[in-house]
mmCIF file with all atom_site columns, C-alpha atoms in Angstrom:
data_model
loop_
_atom_site.group_PDB
_atom_site.id
_atom_site.type_symbol
_atom_site.label_atom_id
_atom_site.label_alt_id
_atom_site.label_comp_id
_atom_site.label_asym_id
_atom_site.label_entity_id
_atom_site.label_seq_id
_atom_site.pdbx_PDB_ins_code
_atom_site.Cartn_x
_atom_site.Cartn_y
_atom_site.Cartn_z
_atom_site.occupancy
_atom_site.B_iso_or_equiv
_atom_site.pdbx_formal_charge
_atom_site.auth_seq_id
_atom_site.auth_comp_id
_atom_site.auth_asym_id
_atom_site.auth_atom_id
_atom_site.pdbx_PDB_model_num
ATOM 1   C CA . UNK A 1 1   ? 81.153 149.093 -16.213 1.00 0.00 ? 428 UNK A CA 1
ATOM 2   C CA . UNK A 1 2   ? 78.776 146.321 -15.165 1.00 0.00 ? 429 UNK A CA 1
ATOM 3   C CA . UNK A 1 3   ? 75.888 147.369 -13.001 1.00 0.00 ? 430 UNK A CA 1
ATOM 4   C CA . UNK A 1 4   ? 74.183 145.302 -10.336 1.00 0.00 ? 431 UNK A CA 1
ATOM 5   C CA . UNK A 1 5   ? 73.102 141.906 -11.608 1.00 0.00 ? 432 UNK A CA 1
ATOM 6   C CA . UNK A 1 6   ? 70.643 139.454 -10.094 1.00 0.00 ? 433 UNK A CA 1
ATOM 7   C CA . UNK A 1 7   ? 69.662 135.894 -10.850 1.00 0.00 ? 434 UNK A CA 1
ATOM 8   C CA . UNK A 1 8   ? 67.329 134.343 -11.583 1.00 0.00 ? 435 UNK A CA 1
ATOM 9   C CA . UNK A 1 9   ? 64.891 136.793 -13.167 1.00 0.00 ? 436 UNK A CA 1
ATOM 10  C CA . UNK A 1 10  ? 61.819 134.812 -12.216 1.00 0.00 ? 437 UNK A CA 1
ATOM 11  C CA . UNK A 1 11  ? 61.229 131.918 -9.864  1.00 0.00 ? 438 UNK A CA 1
ATOM 12  C CA . UNK A 1 12  ? 58.205 129.838 -8.953  1.00 0.00 ? 439 UNK A CA 1
ATOM 13  C CA . UNK A 1 13  ? 58.274 127.810 -5.729  1.00 0.00 ? 440 UNK A CA 1
ATOM 14  C CA . UNK A 1 14  ? 55.823 125.855 -3.620  1.00 0.00 ? 441 UNK A CA 1
ATOM 15  C CA . UNK A 1 15  ? 54.933 126.647 -0.010  1.00 0.00 ? 442 UNK A CA 1
ATOM 16  C CA . UNK A 1 16  ? 57.413 125.131 2.413   1.00 0.00 ? 443 UNK A CA 1
ATOM 17  C CA . UNK A 1 17  ? 60.275 125.053 -0.067  1.00 0.00 ? 444 UNK A CA 1
ATOM 18  C CA . UNK A 1 18  ? 63.518 126.950 0.190   1.00 0.00 ? 445 UNK A CA 1
ATOM 19  C CA . UNK A 1 19  ? 64.916 129.472 -2.301  1.00 0.00 ? 446 UNK A CA 1
ATOM 20  C CA . UNK A 1 20  ? 68.267 131.147 -2.973  1.00 0.00 ? 447 UNK A CA 1
ATOM 21  C CA . UNK A 1 21  ? 68.576 134.414 -4.837  1.00 0.00 ? 448 UNK A CA 1
ATOM 22  C CA . UNK A 1 22  ? 71.882 135.815 -6.062  1.00 0.00 ? 449 UNK A CA 1
ATOM 23  C CA . UNK A 1 23  ? 73.328 139.274 -6.529  1.00 0.00 ? 450 UNK A CA 1
ATOM 24  C CA . UNK A 1 24  ? 76.567 140.682 -7.930  1.00 0.00 ? 451 UNK A CA 1
ATOM 25  C CA . UNK A 1 25  ? 77.277 144.289 -6.942  1.00 0.00 ? 452 UNK A CA 1
ATOM 26  C CA . UNK A 1 26  ? 78.333 147.115 -9.186  1.00 0.00 ? 453 UNK A CA 1
ATOM 27  C CA . UNK A 1 27  ? 82.070 147.191 -9.847  1.00 0.00 ? 454 UNK A CA 1
ATOM 28  C CA . UNK A 1 28  ? 83.882 148.936 -6.981  1.00 0.00 ? 455 UNK A CA 1
ATOM 29  C CA . UNK A 1 29  ? 81.062 148.470 -4.471  1.00 0.00 ? 456 UNK A CA 1
ATOM 30  C CA . UNK A 1 30  ? 81.560 146.520 -1.253  1.00 0.00 ? 457 UNK A CA 1
ATOM 31  C CA . UNK A 1 31  ? 78.134 146.639 0.405   1.00 0.00 ? 458 UNK A CA 1
ATOM 32  C CA . UNK A 1 32  ? 75.008 144.755 -0.591  1.00 0.00 ? 459 UNK A CA 1
ATOM 33  C CA . UNK A 1 33  ? 71.485 145.413 0.664   1.00 0.00 ? 460 UNK A CA 1
ATOM 34  C CA . UNK A 1 34  ? 68.383 143.326 0.023   1.00 0.00 ? 461 UNK A CA 1
ATOM 35  C CA . UNK A 1 35  ? 64.828 144.640 -0.230  1.00 0.00 ? 462 UNK A CA 1
ATOM 36  C CA . UNK A 1 36  ? 61.440 142.990 -0.620  1.00 0.00 ? 463 UNK A CA 1
ATOM 37  C CA . UNK A 1 37  ? 58.876 144.800 -2.753  1.00 0.00 ? 464 UNK A CA 1
ATOM 38  C CA . UNK A 1 38  ? 55.319 143.498 -2.565  1.00 0.00 ? 465 UNK A CA 1
ATOM 39  C CA . UNK A 1 39  ? 52.970 144.368 -5.415  1.00 0.00 ? 466 UNK A CA 1
ATOM 40  C CA . UNK A 1 40  ? 51.959 148.012 -5.293  1.00 0.00 ? 467 UNK A CA 1
ATOM 41  C CA . UNK A 1 41  ? 54.248 148.817 -2.363  1.00 0.00 ? 468 UNK A CA 1
ATOM 42  C CA . UNK A 1 42  ? 57.589 150.451 -1.806  1.00 0.00 ? 469 UNK A CA 1
ATOM 43  C CA . UNK A 1 43  ? 60.645 148.280 -1.120  1.00 0.00 ? 470 UNK A CA 1
ATOM 44  C CA . UNK A 1 44  ? 61.130 147.079 2.455   1.00 0.00 ? 471 UNK A CA 1
ATOM 45  C CA . UNK A 1 45  ? 64.653 146.623 3.820   1.00 0.00 ? 472 UNK A CA 1
ATOM 46  C CA . UNK A 1 46  ? 65.589 143.034 4.675   1.00 0.00 ? 473 UNK A CA 1
ATOM 47  C CA . UNK A 1 47  ? 69.296 143.259 5.588   1.00 0.00 ? 474 UNK A CA 1
ATOM 48  C CA . UNK A 1 48  ? 72.654 144.638 4.564   1.00 0.00 ? 475 UNK A CA 1
ATOM 49  C CA . UNK A 1 49  ? 76.035 142.914 4.219   1.00 0.00 ? 476 UNK A CA 1
ATOM 50  C CA . UNK A 1 50  ? 79.516 144.365 4.451   1.00 0.00 ? 477 UNK A CA 1
ATOM 51  C CA . UNK A 1 51  ? 82.791 142.504 4.924   1.00 0.00 ? 478 UNK A CA 1
ATOM 52  C CA . UNK A 1 52  ? 80.869 139.230 4.788   1.00 0.00 ? 479 UNK A CA 1
ATOM 53  C CA . UNK A 1 53  ? 78.836 140.126 7.875   1.00 0.00 ? 480 UNK A CA 1
ATOM 54  C CA . UNK A 1 54  ? 75.241 141.160 8.370   1.00 0.00 ? 481 UNK A CA 1
ATOM 55  C CA . UNK A 1 55  ? 75.470 144.803 9.509   1.00 0.00 ? 482 UNK A CA 1
ATOM 56  C CA . UNK A 1 56  ? 71.849 145.833 9.734   1.00 0.00 ? 483 UNK A CA 1
ATOM 57  C CA . UNK A 1 57  ? 68.568 143.971 9.605   1.00 0.00 ? 484 UNK A CA 1
ATOM 58  C CA . UNK A 1 58  ? 64.994 145.012 9.002   1.00 0.00 ? 485 UNK A CA 1
ATOM 59  C CA . UNK A 1 59  ? 61.854 143.521 10.493  1.00 0.00 ? 486 UNK A CA 1
ATOM 60  C CA . UNK A 1 60  ? 62.004 140.137 8.795   1.00 0.00 ? 487 UNK A CA 1
ATOM 61  C CA . UNK A 1 61  ? 61.903 136.686 10.436  1.00 0.00 ? 488 UNK A CA 1
ATOM 62  C CA . UNK A 1 62  ? 64.883 134.373 10.738  1.00 0.00 ? 489 UNK A CA 1
ATOM 63  C CA . UNK A 1 63  ? 63.585 132.422 7.734   1.00 0.00 ? 490 UNK A CA 1
ATOM 64  C CA . UNK A 1 64  ? 65.347 135.142 5.757   1.00 0.00 ? 491 UNK A CA 1
ATOM 65  C CA . UNK A 1 65  ? 69.106 134.740 5.833   1.00 0.00 ? 492 UNK A CA 1
ATOM 66  C CA . UNK A 1 66  ? 71.980 135.872 3.714   1.00 0.00 ? 493 UNK A CA 1
ATOM 67  C CA . UNK A 1 67  ? 75.586 135.583 2.902   1.00 0.00 ? 494 UNK A CA 1
ATOM 68  C CA . UNK A 1 68  ? 78.272 137.714 1.341   1.00 0.00 ? 495 UNK A CA 1
ATOM 69  C CA . UNK A 1 69  ? 81.282 136.238 -0.396  1.00 0.00 ? 496 UNK A CA 1
ATOM 70  C CA . UNK A 1 70  ? 84.870 137.569 -0.557  1.00 0.00 ? 497 UNK A CA 1
ATOM 71  C CA . UNK A 1 71  ? 84.182 138.948 -4.056  1.00 0.00 ? 498 UNK A CA 1
ATOM 72  C CA . UNK A 1 72  ? 81.324 141.017 -2.507  1.00 0.00 ? 499 UNK A CA 1
ATOM 73  C CA . UNK A 1 73  ? 78.555 139.057 -4.236  1.00 0.00 ? 500 UNK A CA 1
ATOM 74  C CA . UNK A 1 74  ? 75.661 138.020 -2.045  1.00 0.00 ? 501 UNK A CA 1
ATOM 75  C CA . UNK A 1 75  ? 72.911 135.471 -1.616  1.00 0.00 ? 502 UNK A CA 1
ATOM 76  C CA . UNK A 1 76  ? 69.493 135.773 -0.034  1.00 0.00 ? 503 UNK A CA 1
ATOM 77  C CA . UNK A 1 77  ? 67.992 132.554 1.314   1.00 0.00 ? 504 UNK A CA 1
ATOM 78  C CA . UNK A 1 78  ? 64.396 132.111 2.339   1.00 0.00 ? 505 UNK A CA 1
ATOM 79  C CA . UNK A 1 79  ? 63.319 128.938 4.120   1.00 0.00 ? 506 UNK A CA 1
ATOM 80  C CA . UNK A 1 80  ? 59.843 127.475 4.647   1.00 0.00 ? 507 UNK A CA 1
ATOM 81  C CA . UNK A 1 81  ? 58.307 129.684 1.988   1.00 0.00 ? 508 UNK A CA 1
ATOM 82  C CA . UNK A 1 82  ? 54.905 131.224 2.640   1.00 0.00 ? 509 UNK A CA 1
ATOM 83  C CA . UNK A 1 83  ? 52.429 132.591 0.104   1.00 0.00 ? 510 UNK A CA 1
ATOM 84  C CA . UNK A 1 84  ? 53.145 136.025 1.550   1.00 0.00 ? 511 UNK A CA 1
ATOM 85  C CA . UNK A 1 85  ? 56.778 135.782 0.480   1.00 0.00 ? 512 UNK A CA 1
ATOM 86  C CA . UNK A 1 86  ? 55.684 136.303 -3.126  1.00 0.00 ? 513 UNK A CA 1
ATOM 87  C CA . UNK A 1 87  ? 57.305 139.580 -4.147  1.00 0.00 ? 514 UNK A CA 1
ATOM 88  C CA . UNK A 1 88  ? 60.011 141.280 -6.152  1.00 0.00 ? 515 UNK A CA 1
ATOM 89  C CA . UNK A 1 89  ? 63.352 140.927 -4.388  1.00 0.00 ? 516 UNK A CA 1
ATOM 90  C CA . UNK A 1 90  ? 65.748 143.759 -5.086  1.00 0.00 ? 517 UNK A CA 1
ATOM 91  C CA . UNK A 1 91  ? 69.461 143.837 -4.462  1.00 0.00 ? 518 UNK A CA 1
ATOM 92  C CA . UNK A 1 92  ? 71.258 147.151 -4.112  1.00 0.00 ? 519 UNK A CA 1
ATOM 93  C CA . UNK A 1 93  ? 74.958 147.864 -3.879  1.00 0.00 ? 520 UNK A CA 1
ATOM 94  C CA . UNK A 1 94  ? 76.967 150.759 -2.555  1.00 0.00 ? 521 UNK A CA 1
ATOM 95  C CA . UNK A 1 95  ? 80.441 151.698 -1.352  1.00 0.00 ? 522 UNK A CA 1
ATOM 96  C CA . UNK A 1 96  ? 80.365 151.934 2.420   1.00 0.00 ? 523 UNK A CA 1
ATOM 97  C CA . UNK A 1 97  ? 82.853 154.784 2.697   1.00 0.00 ? 524 UNK A CA 1
ATOM 98  C CA . UNK A 1 98  ? 81.639 156.561 -0.409  1.00 0.00 ? 525 UNK A CA 1
ATOM 99  C CA . UNK A 1 99  ? 78.523 158.221 -1.767  1.00 0.00 ? 526 UNK A CA 1
ATOM 100 C CA . UNK A 1 100 ? 75.310 157.445 0.137   1.00 0.00 ? 527 UNK A CA 1
ATOM 101 C CA . UNK A 1 101 ? 73.175 156.304 -2.787  1.00 0.00 ? 528 UNK A CA 1
ATOM 102 C CA . UNK A 1 102 ? 72.457 152.667 -3.521  1.00 0.00 ? 529 UNK A CA 1
ATOM 103 C CA . UNK A 1 103 ? 72.284 151.223 -7.017  1.00 0.00 ? 530 UNK A CA 1
ATOM 104 C CA . UNK A 1 104 ? 69.705 148.573 -7.722  1.00 0.00 ? 531 UNK A CA 1
ATOM 105 C CA . UNK A 1 105 ? 69.606 145.447 -9.792  1.00 0.00 ? 532 UNK A CA 1
ATOM 106 C CA . UNK A 1 106 ? 66.650 144.416 -11.946 1.00 0.00 ? 533 UNK A CA 1
ATOM 107 C CA . UNK A 1 107 ? 65.209 142.202 -9.234  1.00 0.00 ? 534 UNK A CA 1
ATOM 108 C CA . UNK A 1 108 ? 64.029 138.616 -8.933  1.00 0.00 ? 535 UNK A CA 1
ATOM 109 C CA . UNK A 1 109 ? 60.294 138.006 -9.109  1.00 0.00 ? 536 UNK A CA 1
ATOM 110 C CA . UNK A 1 110 ? 59.442 135.197 -6.676  1.00 0.00 ? 537 UNK A CA 1
ATOM 111 C CA . UNK A 1 111 ? 56.043 133.534 -6.849  1.00 0.00 ? 538 UNK A CA 1
ATOM 112 C CA . UNK A 1 112 ? 55.048 131.085 -4.119  1.00 0.00 ? 539 UNK A CA 1
ATOM 113 C CA . UNK A 1 113 ? 52.134 128.776 -4.924  1.00 0.00 ? 540 UNK A CA 1
ATOM 114 C CA . UNK B 2 1   ? 61.915 155.144 13.353  1.00 0.00 ? 254 UNK B CA 1
ATOM 115 C CA . UNK B 2 2   ? 61.801 157.149 10.177  1.00 0.00 ? 255 UNK B CA 1
ATOM 116 C CA . UNK B 2 3   ? 58.757 157.148 7.921   1.00 0.00 ? 256 UNK B CA 1
ATOM 117 C CA . UNK B 2 4   ? 58.237 158.403 4.382   1.00 0.00 ? 257 UNK B CA 1
ATOM 118 C CA . UNK B 2 5   ? 54.817 159.344 3.045   1.00 0.00 ? 258 UNK B CA 1
ATOM 119 C CA . UNK B 2 6   ? 53.768 159.844 -0.557  1.00 0.00 ? 259 UNK B CA 1
ATOM 120 C CA . UNK B 2 7   ? 50.157 160.970 -0.582  1.00 0.00 ? 260 UNK B CA 1
ATOM 121 C CA . UNK B 2 8   ? 49.611 160.910 -4.344  1.00 0.00 ? 261 UNK B CA 1
ATOM 122 C CA . UNK B 2 9   ? 49.069 157.332 -5.564  1.00 0.00 ? 262 UNK B CA 1
ATOM 123 C CA . UNK B 2 10  ? 48.761 158.514 -9.168  1.00 0.00 ? 263 UNK B CA 1
ATOM 124 C CA . UNK B 2 11  ? 49.536 161.639 -11.141 1.00 0.00 ? 264 UNK B CA 1
ATOM 125 C CA . UNK B 2 12  ? 49.098 162.508 -14.788 1.00 0.00 ? 265 UNK B CA 1
ATOM 126 C CA . UNK B 2 13  ? 50.898 165.094 -16.915 1.00 0.00 ? 266 UNK B CA 1
ATOM 127 C CA . UNK B 2 14  ? 50.825 166.056 -20.554 1.00 0.00 ? 267 UNK B CA 1
ATOM 128 C CA . UNK B 2 15  ? 53.952 165.752 -22.600 1.00 0.00 ? 268 UNK B CA 1
ATOM 129 C CA . UNK B 2 16  ? 56.152 168.882 -22.359 1.00 0.00 ? 269 UNK B CA 1
ATOM 130 C CA . UNK B 2 17  ? 54.325 170.076 -19.233 1.00 0.00 ? 270 UNK B CA 1
ATOM 131 C CA . UNK B 2 18  ? 55.610 170.256 -15.654 1.00 0.00 ? 271 UNK B CA 1
ATOM 132 C CA . UNK B 2 19  ? 54.512 168.034 -12.776 1.00 0.00 ? 272 UNK B CA 1
ATOM 133 C CA . UNK B 2 20  ? 55.370 167.979 -9.075  1.00 0.00 ? 273 UNK B CA 1
ATOM 134 C CA . UNK B 2 21  ? 55.368 164.841 -6.949  1.00 0.00 ? 274 UNK B CA 1
ATOM 135 C CA . UNK B 2 22  ? 55.042 165.239 -3.183  1.00 0.00 ? 275 UNK B CA 1
ATOM 136 C CA . UNK B 2 23  ? 56.874 163.523 -0.357  1.00 0.00 ? 276 UNK B CA 1
ATOM 137 C CA . UNK B 2 24  ? 56.930 164.123 3.390   1.00 0.00 ? 277 UNK B CA 1
ATOM 138 C CA . UNK B 2 25  ? 59.017 162.333 5.958   1.00 0.00 ? 278 UNK B CA 1
ATOM 139 C CA . UNK B 2 26  ? 59.346 162.060 9.678   1.00 0.00 ? 279 UNK B CA 1
ATOM 140 C CA . UNK B 2 27  ? 62.655 161.856 11.510  1.00 0.00 ? 280 UNK B CA 1
ATOM 141 C CA . UNK B 2 28  ? 64.298 163.072 14.686  1.00 0.00 ? 281 UNK B CA 1
ATOM 142 C CA . UNK B 2 29  ? 67.694 163.195 13.013  1.00 0.00 ? 282 UNK B CA 1
ATOM 143 C CA . UNK B 2 30  ? 69.297 166.356 11.683  1.00 0.00 ? 283 UNK B CA 1
ATOM 144 C CA . UNK B 2 31  ? 71.684 164.789 9.205   1.00 0.00 ? 284 UNK B CA 1
ATOM 145 C CA . UNK B 2 32  ? 70.313 162.566 6.468   1.00 0.00 ? 285 UNK B CA 1
ATOM 146 C CA . UNK B 2 33  ? 69.904 162.077 2.742   1.00 0.00 ? 286 UNK B CA 1
ATOM 147 C CA . UNK B 2 34  ? 66.800 162.064 0.611   1.00 0.00 ? 287 UNK B CA 1
ATOM 148 C CA . UNK B 2 35  ? 66.417 160.452 -2.779  1.00 0.00 ? 288 UNK B CA 1
ATOM 149 C CA . UNK B 2 36  ? 63.972 160.086 -5.607  1.00 0.00 ? 289 UNK B CA 1
ATOM 150 C CA . UNK B 2 37  ? 64.058 156.797 -7.461  1.00 0.00 ? 290 UNK B CA 1
ATOM 151 C CA . UNK B 2 38  ? 62.206 155.927 -10.660 1.00 0.00 ? 291 UNK B CA 1
ATOM 152 C CA . UNK B 2 39  ? 60.913 152.418 -11.333 1.00 0.00 ? 292 UNK B CA 1
ATOM 153 C CA . UNK B 2 40  ? 59.693 151.855 -14.894 1.00 0.00 ? 293 UNK B CA 1
ATOM 154 C CA . UNK B 2 41  ? 57.758 148.718 -15.905 1.00 0.00 ? 294 UNK B CA 1
ATOM 155 C CA . UNK B 2 42  ? 61.114 147.010 -16.426 1.00 0.00 ? 295 UNK B CA 1
ATOM 156 C CA . UNK B 2 43  ? 61.265 147.007 -12.576 1.00 0.00 ? 296 UNK B CA 1
ATOM 157 C CA . UNK B 2 44  ? 64.817 148.342 -12.237 1.00 0.00 ? 297 UNK B CA 1
ATOM 158 C CA . UNK B 2 45  ? 65.007 151.090 -9.647  1.00 0.00 ? 298 UNK B CA 1
ATOM 159 C CA . UNK B 2 46  ? 66.894 154.064 -11.110 1.00 0.00 ? 299 UNK B CA 1
ATOM 160 C CA . UNK B 2 47  ? 68.297 156.909 -9.022  1.00 0.00 ? 300 UNK B CA 1
ATOM 161 C CA . UNK B 2 48  ? 66.892 160.247 -10.184 1.00 0.00 ? 301 UNK B CA 1
ATOM 162 C CA . UNK B 2 49  ? 68.246 162.760 -7.701  1.00 0.00 ? 302 UNK B CA 1
ATOM 163 C CA . UNK B 2 50  ? 69.824 163.087 -4.248  1.00 0.00 ? 303 UNK B CA 1
ATOM 164 C CA . UNK B 2 51  ? 69.594 165.812 -1.599  1.00 0.00 ? 304 UNK B CA 1
ATOM 165 C CA . UNK B 2 52  ? 71.817 166.192 1.466   1.00 0.00 ? 305 UNK B CA 1
ATOM 166 C CA . UNK B 2 53  ? 69.944 167.584 4.469   1.00 0.00 ? 306 UNK B CA 1
ATOM 167 C CA . UNK B 2 54  ? 72.800 169.925 5.405   1.00 0.00 ? 307 UNK B CA 1
ATOM 168 C CA . UNK B 2 55  ? 72.624 171.649 2.020   1.00 0.00 ? 308 UNK B CA 1
ATOM 169 C CA . UNK B 2 56  ? 70.170 174.505 1.707   1.00 0.00 ? 309 UNK B CA 1
ATOM 170 C CA . UNK B 2 57  ? 70.450 174.568 -2.060  1.00 0.00 ? 310 UNK B CA 1
ATOM 171 C CA . UNK B 2 58  ? 67.925 172.396 -3.854  1.00 0.00 ? 311 UNK B CA 1
ATOM 172 C CA . UNK B 2 59  ? 69.402 169.639 -6.022  1.00 0.00 ? 312 UNK B CA 1
ATOM 173 C CA . UNK B 2 60  ? 68.935 169.724 -9.785  1.00 0.00 ? 313 UNK B CA 1
ATOM 174 C CA . UNK B 2 61  ? 69.614 167.115 -12.448 1.00 0.00 ? 314 UNK B CA 1
ATOM 175 C CA . UNK B 2 62  ? 68.696 168.279 -15.937 1.00 0.00 ? 315 UNK B CA 1
ATOM 176 C CA . UNK B 2 63  ? 64.862 168.334 -16.104 1.00 0.00 ? 316 UNK B CA 1
ATOM 177 C CA . UNK B 2 64  ? 64.521 167.086 -12.517 1.00 0.00 ? 317 UNK B CA 1
ATOM 178 C CA . UNK B 2 65  ? 64.689 169.358 -9.497  1.00 0.00 ? 318 UNK B CA 1
ATOM 179 C CA . UNK B 2 66  ? 63.605 169.164 -5.889  1.00 0.00 ? 319 UNK B CA 1
ATOM 180 C CA . UNK B 2 67  ? 62.033 171.526 -3.401  1.00 0.00 ? 320 UNK B CA 1
ATOM 181 C CA . UNK B 2 68  ? 63.556 170.600 -0.050  1.00 0.00 ? 321 UNK B CA 1
ATOM 182 C CA . UNK B 2 69  ? 61.907 172.185 2.972   1.00 0.00 ? 322 UNK B CA 1
ATOM 183 C CA . UNK B 2 70  ? 63.781 170.830 5.997   1.00 0.00 ? 323 UNK B CA 1
ATOM 184 C CA . UNK B 2 71  ? 61.654 172.470 8.679   1.00 0.00 ? 324 UNK B CA 1
ATOM 185 C CA . UNK B 2 72  ? 58.472 171.209 7.073   1.00 0.00 ? 325 UNK B CA 1
ATOM 186 C CA . UNK B 2 73  ? 60.066 167.799 6.353   1.00 0.00 ? 326 UNK B CA 1
ATOM 187 C CA . UNK B 2 74  ? 58.950 168.047 2.773   1.00 0.00 ? 327 UNK B CA 1
ATOM 188 C CA . UNK B 2 75  ? 60.807 166.879 -0.337  1.00 0.00 ? 328 UNK B CA 1
ATOM 189 C CA . UNK B 2 76  ? 58.988 167.283 -3.638  1.00 0.00 ? 329 UNK B CA 1
ATOM 190 C CA . UNK B 2 77  ? 60.203 166.385 -7.118  1.00 0.00 ? 330 UNK B CA 1
ATOM 191 C CA . UNK B 2 78  ? 59.544 168.645 -10.080 1.00 0.00 ? 331 UNK B CA 1
ATOM 192 C CA . UNK B 2 79  ? 59.788 167.208 -13.581 1.00 0.00 ? 332 UNK B CA 1
ATOM 193 C CA . UNK B 2 80  ? 59.958 169.840 -16.302 1.00 0.00 ? 333 UNK B CA 1
ATOM 194 C CA . UNK B 2 81  ? 59.276 169.299 -20.010 1.00 0.00 ? 334 UNK B CA 1
ATOM 195 C CA . UNK B 2 82  ? 57.806 165.859 -19.282 1.00 0.00 ? 335 UNK B CA 1
ATOM 196 C CA . UNK B 2 83  ? 58.581 163.098 -21.752 1.00 0.00 ? 336 UNK B CA 1
ATOM 197 C CA . UNK B 2 84  ? 56.857 159.790 -22.483 1.00 0.00 ? 337 UNK B CA 1
ATOM 198 C CA . UNK B 2 85  ? 59.882 158.026 -21.020 1.00 0.00 ? 338 UNK B CA 1
ATOM 199 C CA . UNK B 2 86  ? 59.220 159.655 -17.658 1.00 0.00 ? 339 UNK B CA 1
ATOM 200 C CA . UNK B 2 87  ? 56.180 157.417 -17.135 1.00 0.00 ? 340 UNK B CA 1
ATOM 201 C CA . UNK B 2 88  ? 57.000 155.195 -14.161 1.00 0.00 ? 341 UNK B CA 1
ATOM 202 C CA . UNK B 2 89  ? 56.550 154.694 -10.429 1.00 0.00 ? 342 UNK B CA 1
ATOM 203 C CA . UNK B 2 90  ? 58.462 157.276 -8.452  1.00 0.00 ? 343 UNK B CA 1
ATOM 204 C CA . UNK B 2 91  ? 59.643 156.509 -4.937  1.00 0.00 ? 344 UNK B CA 1
ATOM 205 C CA . UNK B 2 92  ? 60.895 158.919 -2.329  1.00 0.00 ? 345 UNK B CA 1
ATOM 206 C CA . UNK B 2 93  ? 63.498 157.438 0.030   1.00 0.00 ? 346 UNK B CA 1
ATOM 207 C CA . UNK B 2 94  ? 65.268 158.437 3.243   1.00 0.00 ? 347 UNK B CA 1
ATOM 208 C CA . UNK B 2 95  ? 68.696 157.442 4.497   1.00 0.00 ? 348 UNK B CA 1
ATOM 209 C CA . UNK B 2 96  ? 70.287 158.363 7.779   1.00 0.00 ? 349 UNK B CA 1
ATOM 210 C CA . UNK B 2 97  ? 73.711 159.969 7.635   1.00 0.00 ? 350 UNK B CA 1
ATOM 211 C CA . UNK B 2 98  ? 74.535 158.955 11.194  1.00 0.00 ? 351 UNK B CA 1
ATOM 212 C CA . UNK B 2 99  ? 78.155 157.889 11.422  1.00 0.00 ? 352 UNK B CA 1
ATOM 213 C CA . UNK B 2 100 ? 80.448 157.917 8.426   1.00 0.00 ? 353 UNK B CA 1
ATOM 214 C CA . UNK B 2 101 ? 80.901 154.542 6.872   1.00 0.00 ? 354 UNK B CA 1
ATOM 215 C CA . UNK B 2 102 ? 78.220 152.772 8.820   1.00 0.00 ? 355 UNK B CA 1
ATOM 216 C CA . UNK B 2 103 ? 75.574 150.603 7.275   1.00 0.00 ? 356 UNK B CA 1
ATOM 217 C CA . UNK B 2 104 ? 72.380 152.432 6.579   1.00 0.00 ? 357 UNK B CA 1
ATOM 218 C CA . UNK B 2 105 ? 69.189 151.270 4.975   1.00 0.00 ? 358 UNK B CA 1
ATOM 219 C CA . UNK B 2 106 ? 66.865 153.141 2.663   1.00 0.00 ? 359 UNK B CA 1
ATOM 220 C CA . UNK B 2 107 ? 63.310 153.753 3.871   1.00 0.00 ? 360 UNK B CA 1
ATOM 221 C CA . UNK B 2 108 ? 60.866 154.140 0.992   1.00 0.00 ? 361 UNK B CA 1
ATOM 222 C CA . UNK B 2 109 ? 57.461 155.672 0.545   1.00 0.00 ? 362 UNK B CA 1
ATOM 223 C CA . UNK B 2 110 ? 54.633 153.812 -1.182  1.00 0.00 ? 363 UNK B CA 1
ATOM 224 C CA . UNK B 2 111 ? 55.263 155.476 -4.523  1.00 0.00 ? 364 UNK B CA 1
ATOM 225 C CA . UNK B 2 112 ? 53.458 157.676 -7.039  1.00 0.00 ? 365 UNK B CA 1
ATOM 226 C CA . UNK B 2 113 ? 52.541 156.329 -10.452 1.00 0.00 ? 366 UNK B CA 1
ATOM 227 C CA . UNK B 2 114 ? 53.171 158.986 -13.087 1.00 0.00 ? 367 UNK B CA 1
ATOM 228 C CA . UNK B 2 115 ? 51.348 158.809 -16.404 1.00 0.00 ? 368 UNK B CA 1
ATOM 229 C CA . UNK B 2 116 ? 52.489 160.963 -19.313 1.00 0.00 ? 369 UNK B CA 1
ATOM 230 C CA . UNK B 2 117 ? 49.903 161.668 -21.996 1.00 0.00 ? 370 UNK B CA 1
ATOM 231 C CA . UNK B 2 118 ? 50.244 163.091 -25.496 1.00 0.00 ? 371 UNK B CA 1
#
């Protein structure tokens, strides 16, 4: 039973560039949430996708956008990268009508220079 | 808005001993879930234990147990017989239970780094 997978593992970008991160949920899960974890901090909720729609959004600017595909996988896009966007980006999956816990992937470490 | 507070940035425990990590939260809701997640240096967030607010009985998972005090809004994690593999960051998290099947985010604390010594 495959768990949550994310790609790439690491990424280095320059300020002003755009980046796309990818996530495949755990088998049987239909909901994907994205979190940003700055160094030494707890994860902060970015947004959540279900049925290919954004269902809930945290306090992040419109530069952060996402997408969910019919196979439930998801992408996180960040435009006009800032130095402050450097962080670990975590994807979590869950089953909307099922148990409340979310299962996390290994994360993508984004460094903006 | 809900907040989660972990007031212990770092804790240390000797192997085979018991340690308790503290967590408090603030919410106006009566129905919610609380979680402890473990994040080792490999970065992957691993679910340790879950507690439903409507349950009075404290959750237990092998060597891990919680002390849930709803009125005090306190949710501590006790690790018994600590092992070297328990060394990690531990995060307390809150999730609303409002509405079945609705989207609901996790709100995390700032974490407690647990060191396990020989």
